[in-house]
Structure formats: C-alpha cells, structure tokens
CSV table of C-alpha atoms in Angstrom, one decimal:
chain,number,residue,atom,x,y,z
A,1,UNK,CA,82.5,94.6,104.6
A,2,UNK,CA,83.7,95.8,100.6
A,3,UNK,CA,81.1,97.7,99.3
A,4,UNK,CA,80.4,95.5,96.1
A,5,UNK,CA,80.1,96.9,92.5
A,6,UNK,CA,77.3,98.0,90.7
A,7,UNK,CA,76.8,98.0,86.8
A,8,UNK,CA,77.7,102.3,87.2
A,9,UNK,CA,81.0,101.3,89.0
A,10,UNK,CA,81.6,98.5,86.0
A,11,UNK,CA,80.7,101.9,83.2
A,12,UNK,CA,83.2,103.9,85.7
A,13,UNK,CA,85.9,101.5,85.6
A,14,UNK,CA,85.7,100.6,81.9
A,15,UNK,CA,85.6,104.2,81.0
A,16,UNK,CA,88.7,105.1,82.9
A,17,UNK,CA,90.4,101.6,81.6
A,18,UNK,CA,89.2,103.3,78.0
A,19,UNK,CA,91.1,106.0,79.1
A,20,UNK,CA,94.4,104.7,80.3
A,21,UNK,CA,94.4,102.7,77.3
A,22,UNK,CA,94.0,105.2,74.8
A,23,UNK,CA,96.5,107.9,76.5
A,24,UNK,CA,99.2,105.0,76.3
A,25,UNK,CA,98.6,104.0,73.0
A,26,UNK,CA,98.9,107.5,71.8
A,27,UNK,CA,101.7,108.6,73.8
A,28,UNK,CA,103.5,105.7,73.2
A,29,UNK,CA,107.1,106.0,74.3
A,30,UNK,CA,109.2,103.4,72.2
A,31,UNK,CA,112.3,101.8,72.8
A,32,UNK,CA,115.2,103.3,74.7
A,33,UNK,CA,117.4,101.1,75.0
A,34,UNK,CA,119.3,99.7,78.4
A,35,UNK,CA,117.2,96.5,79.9
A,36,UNK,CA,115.0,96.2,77.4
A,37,UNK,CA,117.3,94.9,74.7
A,38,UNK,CA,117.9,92.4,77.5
A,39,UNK,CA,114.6,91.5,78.4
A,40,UNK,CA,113.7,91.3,74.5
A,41,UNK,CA,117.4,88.9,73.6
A,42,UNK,CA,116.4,86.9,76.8
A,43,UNK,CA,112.5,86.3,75.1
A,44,UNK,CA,113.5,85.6,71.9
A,45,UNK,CA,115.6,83.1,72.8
A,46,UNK,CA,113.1,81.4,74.2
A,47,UNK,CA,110.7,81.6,71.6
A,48,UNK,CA,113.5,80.2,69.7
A,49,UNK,CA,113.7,77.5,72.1
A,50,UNK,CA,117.2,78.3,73.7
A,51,UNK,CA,116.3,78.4,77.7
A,52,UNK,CA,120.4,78.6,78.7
A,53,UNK,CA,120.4,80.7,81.7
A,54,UNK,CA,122.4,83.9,82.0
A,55,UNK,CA,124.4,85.7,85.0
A,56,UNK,CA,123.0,88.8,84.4
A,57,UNK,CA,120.0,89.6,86.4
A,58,UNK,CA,117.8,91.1,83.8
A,59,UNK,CA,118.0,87.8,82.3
A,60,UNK,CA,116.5,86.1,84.7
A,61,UNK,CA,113.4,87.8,85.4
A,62,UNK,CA,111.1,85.5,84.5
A,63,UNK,CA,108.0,87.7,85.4
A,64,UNK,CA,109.0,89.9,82.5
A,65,UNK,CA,110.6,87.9,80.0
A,66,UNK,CA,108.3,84.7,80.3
A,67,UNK,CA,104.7,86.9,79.3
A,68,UNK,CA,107.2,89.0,76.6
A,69,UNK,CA,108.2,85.9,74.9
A,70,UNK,CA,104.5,84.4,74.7
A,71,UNK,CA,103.4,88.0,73.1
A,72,UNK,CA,106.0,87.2,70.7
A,73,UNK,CA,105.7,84.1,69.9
A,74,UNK,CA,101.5,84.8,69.6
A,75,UNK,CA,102.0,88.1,67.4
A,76,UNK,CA,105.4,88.2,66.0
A,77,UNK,CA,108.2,90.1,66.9
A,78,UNK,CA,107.8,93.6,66.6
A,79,UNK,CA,108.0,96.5,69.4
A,80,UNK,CA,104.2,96.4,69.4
A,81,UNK,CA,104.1,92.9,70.6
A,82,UNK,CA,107.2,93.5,73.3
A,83,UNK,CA,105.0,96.6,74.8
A,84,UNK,CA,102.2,94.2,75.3
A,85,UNK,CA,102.9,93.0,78.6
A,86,UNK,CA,103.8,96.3,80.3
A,87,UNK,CA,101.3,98.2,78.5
A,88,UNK,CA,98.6,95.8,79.7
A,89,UNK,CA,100.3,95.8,83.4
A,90,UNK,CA,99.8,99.8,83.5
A,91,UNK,CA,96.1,99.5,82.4
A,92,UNK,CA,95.5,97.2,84.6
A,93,UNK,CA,97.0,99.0,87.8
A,94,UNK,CA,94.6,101.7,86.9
A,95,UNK,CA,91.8,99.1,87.5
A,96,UNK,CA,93.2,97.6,90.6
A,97,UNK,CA,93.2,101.1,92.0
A,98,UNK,CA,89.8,101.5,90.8
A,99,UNK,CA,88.9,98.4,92.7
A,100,UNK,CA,90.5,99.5,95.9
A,101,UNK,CA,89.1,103.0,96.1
A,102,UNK,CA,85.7,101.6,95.5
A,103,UNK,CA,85.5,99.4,98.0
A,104,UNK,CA,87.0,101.3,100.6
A,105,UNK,CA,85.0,104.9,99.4
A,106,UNK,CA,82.8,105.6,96.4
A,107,UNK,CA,82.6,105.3,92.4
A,108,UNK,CA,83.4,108.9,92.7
A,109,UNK,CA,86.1,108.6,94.8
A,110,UNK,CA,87.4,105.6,92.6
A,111,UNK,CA,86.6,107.4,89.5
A,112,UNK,CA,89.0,110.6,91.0
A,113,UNK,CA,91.7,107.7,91.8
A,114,UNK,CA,92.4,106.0,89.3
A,115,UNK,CA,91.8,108.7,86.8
A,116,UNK,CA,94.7,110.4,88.6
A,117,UNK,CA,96.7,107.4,88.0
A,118,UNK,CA,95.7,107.0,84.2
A,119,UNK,CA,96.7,110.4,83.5
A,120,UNK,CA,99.7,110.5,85.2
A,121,UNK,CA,102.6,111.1,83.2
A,122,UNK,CA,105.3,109.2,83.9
A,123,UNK,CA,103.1,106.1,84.3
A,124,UNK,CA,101.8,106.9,80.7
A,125,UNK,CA,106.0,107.2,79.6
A,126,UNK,CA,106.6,103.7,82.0
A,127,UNK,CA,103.7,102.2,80.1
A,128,UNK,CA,105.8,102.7,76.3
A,129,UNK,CA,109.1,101.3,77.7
A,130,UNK,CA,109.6,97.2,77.3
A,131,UNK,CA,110.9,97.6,81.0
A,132,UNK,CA,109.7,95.5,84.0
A,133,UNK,CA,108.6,98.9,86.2
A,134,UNK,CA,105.1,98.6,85.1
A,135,UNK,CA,104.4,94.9,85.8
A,136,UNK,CA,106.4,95.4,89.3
A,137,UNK,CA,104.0,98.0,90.2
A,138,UNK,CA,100.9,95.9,88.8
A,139,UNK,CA,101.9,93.3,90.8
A,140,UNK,CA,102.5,95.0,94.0
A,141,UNK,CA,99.1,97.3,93.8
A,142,UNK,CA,97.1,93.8,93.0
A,143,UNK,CA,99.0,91.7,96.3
A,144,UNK,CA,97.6,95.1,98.1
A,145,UNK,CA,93.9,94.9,96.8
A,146,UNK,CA,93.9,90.9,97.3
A,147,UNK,CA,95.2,91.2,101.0
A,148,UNK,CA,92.1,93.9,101.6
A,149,UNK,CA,90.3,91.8,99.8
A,150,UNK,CA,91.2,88.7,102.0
A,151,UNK,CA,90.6,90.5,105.1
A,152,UNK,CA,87.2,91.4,104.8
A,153,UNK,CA,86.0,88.4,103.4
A,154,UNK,CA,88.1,85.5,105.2
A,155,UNK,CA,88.1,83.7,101.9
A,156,UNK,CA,91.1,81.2,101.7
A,157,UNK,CA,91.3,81.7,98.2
A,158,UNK,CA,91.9,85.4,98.6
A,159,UNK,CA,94.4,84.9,100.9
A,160,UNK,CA,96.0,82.1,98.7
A,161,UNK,CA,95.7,84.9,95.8
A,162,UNK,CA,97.7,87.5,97.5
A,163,UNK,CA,100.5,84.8,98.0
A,164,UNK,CA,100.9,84.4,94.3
A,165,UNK,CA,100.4,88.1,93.8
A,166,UNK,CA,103.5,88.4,95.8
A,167,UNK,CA,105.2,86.0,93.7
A,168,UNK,CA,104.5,87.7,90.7
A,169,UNK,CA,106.5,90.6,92.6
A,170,UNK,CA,109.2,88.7,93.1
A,171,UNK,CA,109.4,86.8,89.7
A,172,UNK,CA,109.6,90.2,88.3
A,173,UNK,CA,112.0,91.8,90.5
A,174,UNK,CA,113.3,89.3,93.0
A,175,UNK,CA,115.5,91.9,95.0
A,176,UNK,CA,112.4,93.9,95.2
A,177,UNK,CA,110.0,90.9,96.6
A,178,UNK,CA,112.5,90.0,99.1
A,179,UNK,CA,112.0,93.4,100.2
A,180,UNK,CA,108.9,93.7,100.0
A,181,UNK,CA,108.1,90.6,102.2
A,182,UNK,CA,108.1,92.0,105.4
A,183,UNK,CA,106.1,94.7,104.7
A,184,UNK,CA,103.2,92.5,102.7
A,185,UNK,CA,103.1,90.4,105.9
A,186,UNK,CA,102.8,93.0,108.4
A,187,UNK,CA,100.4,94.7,106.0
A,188,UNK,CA,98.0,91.4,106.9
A,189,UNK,CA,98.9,91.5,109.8
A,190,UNK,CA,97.9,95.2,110.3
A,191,UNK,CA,94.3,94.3,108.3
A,192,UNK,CA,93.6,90.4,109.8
A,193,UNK,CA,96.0,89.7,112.5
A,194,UNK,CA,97.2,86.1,112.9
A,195,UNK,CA,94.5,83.5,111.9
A,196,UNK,CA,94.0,79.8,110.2
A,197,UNK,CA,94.0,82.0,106.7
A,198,UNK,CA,97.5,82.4,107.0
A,199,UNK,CA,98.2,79.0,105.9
A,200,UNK,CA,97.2,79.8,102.5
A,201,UNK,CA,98.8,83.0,101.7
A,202,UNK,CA,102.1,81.2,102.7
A,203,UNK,CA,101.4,78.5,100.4
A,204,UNK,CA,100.8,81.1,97.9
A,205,UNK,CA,103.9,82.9,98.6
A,206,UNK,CA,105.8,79.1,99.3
A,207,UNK,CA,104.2,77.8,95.7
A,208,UNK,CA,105.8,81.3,94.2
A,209,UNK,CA,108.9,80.5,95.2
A,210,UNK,CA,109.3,76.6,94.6
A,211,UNK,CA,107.9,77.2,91.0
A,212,UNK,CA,111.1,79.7,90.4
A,213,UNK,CA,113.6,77.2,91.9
A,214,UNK,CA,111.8,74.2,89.7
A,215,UNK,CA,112.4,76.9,86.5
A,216,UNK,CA,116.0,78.2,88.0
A,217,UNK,CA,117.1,74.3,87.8
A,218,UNK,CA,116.0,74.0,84.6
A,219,UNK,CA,117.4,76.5,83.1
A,220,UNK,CA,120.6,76.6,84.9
A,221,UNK,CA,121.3,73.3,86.7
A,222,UNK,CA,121.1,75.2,89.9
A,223,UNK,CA,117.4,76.1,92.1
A,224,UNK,CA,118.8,79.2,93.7
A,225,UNK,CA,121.1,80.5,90.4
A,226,UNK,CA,118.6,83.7,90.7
C-alpha cells in the first residue's frame, strides 16, 4: 500500500512548494512572444464574449486558453494574470512529484525529488512563459500519480480521476494526448492489469473527450473541428 502522509511530509511539501514558488516569481521570465500572443488574443476574446473558433491550433487549446481567460477576466488583463495558470501548473508539478516520491520512498527521498524539480532551470524559465508546456507536463505527472494512486487503492474514483487527468492532457495539447494514450493505458495496465476499475477511467477519459466535442460544436459548428 501508499505510505500515507504525516504532518512532517505536509511541512516538507509546503516548504518545497514555498520554494518553487518563490524561485518563479523571482526569476520570472516574461513574454516572448510566438504562441503566447495566441493563447492571450484567443482568451481575451472570450472574456470579451467572442467564442468564434479559429483554424489555427493554438487557438483551440482549450486546456490553456479556458483557465487564461478566467485569470483574466478575475484579475484584469495584465501579464501577471496570463502567467497565472502556468505558473500555478509548474508549482503544482513540483507537489505531484512530491506526492509520488513519498509514497513510493521517503519524505527524504520526496524532499530530494521535488526539490530537484523546483530548482531546475528550465522548469523555473517554462514557468514565466504564457505557453501551454507547463500545464501539459502538470497534467501528465498528475494522470501518473492518480493511476499509482488507483492501483493501490482500487478506488473507482481514482481510477475515474486519472481519466480526466488524461483529458486535461489532451485539452491542452490534443496531438500530445492522442499520443500519450497508449502509453497511459499500458502504464495501468503495467500497475493493475485488467479489472472492473477500468470502466471508470474510460469514462473519465470518454467524459474528456465528449466535453471537447460538446465545446468544439459550439464554438465552431463542427464536434471534431479540433
């Protein structure tokens, strides 16, 4: 079974969270340029209330342009508020590392992990870009740590959690979840085999994938325009 946490492994993780948070802040990197004057156009627009649906793929990235548009629309539009969403999805790989390390290993071992991962550079640099890299990898390390999770405790709503976690891969970066399918399933597989849990991390994955068509016909007429 997961070892569970302690109150020392909740002081470890906040203090490396502390951490991460403070080295991105600092270093903050600032717009380039490139996709993220797409992905901030795209989320203005819909703060502004204009959903029309564009050919160009950035645009339709929903898992990056949906959370960038409700920071802006909560705090304004300024490049603090459309770093928001990445900069929390880089803090909050850190923790998901955390997470995994510590119940696999040891707070120390977890501590050594995810401190790696906080002070790594260009994880710091991805952090202070509005680009969709850091909520891609956020999303990817959390459909790991809810599949480990789901295989040690049998719990349907873990399994049904790592479903949606891979949807969040995919509404970032759909090439990339399409890609990444195969290997999230055999990773299960590899952990759990073939059981009656299955069902829900389908309908995770299913519920994913018929909430973008449902938006994709909304915005553009057409369920599979992505």
């Amino acid at each position: 079974p997961l070892t569970p946490f302690r109150s020392t492994d909740w002081f470890g993780l906040t203090v490396v969270v502390a951490l991460a948070l403070a080295l991105r802040i600092y270093f903050h990197t600032g717009l380039f340029g490139s996709d993220e004057v797409t992905y901030i156009q795209t989320a203005v627009s819909i703060v502004a209330g204009d959903w029309q649906a564009s050919n160009y793929i950035g645009a339709t990235r929903y898992g990056m342009n949906l959370p960038l548009a409700l920071s802006i629309y909560l705090f304004g539009l300024s490049e603090a508020s459309a770093n928001l969403w990445p900069l929390l999805c880089s803090v909050g790989e850190v923790a998901v590392v955390f997470a995994i390390a510590r119940w696999l290993w040891s707070t120390r071992v977890a501590m050594i992990c995810a401190g790696l991962l906080a002070l790594l550079p260009l994880h710091v640099h991805i952090a202070g870009r509005m680009l969709a890299d850091a909520p891609l990898a956020f999303f990817l390390s959390l459909s790991v740590a809810l599949l480990l999770h789901a295989a040690y405790s049998r719990s349907a709503l873990s399994y049904f959690a790592a479903g949606l976690a891979w949807g969040g891969v995919f509404w970032v970066k759909e090439s990339v979840g399409l890609l990444y399918l195969p290997i999230f399933l055999f990773l299960i597989l590899l952990l759990d085999g073939i059981n009656g849990k299955w069902s829900s991390l389908l309908g995770g994955v299913g519920l994913s994938l018929v909430a973008n068509c449902a938006l994709m016909s909304f915005v553009a007429g057409d369920p599979l325009h992505v």
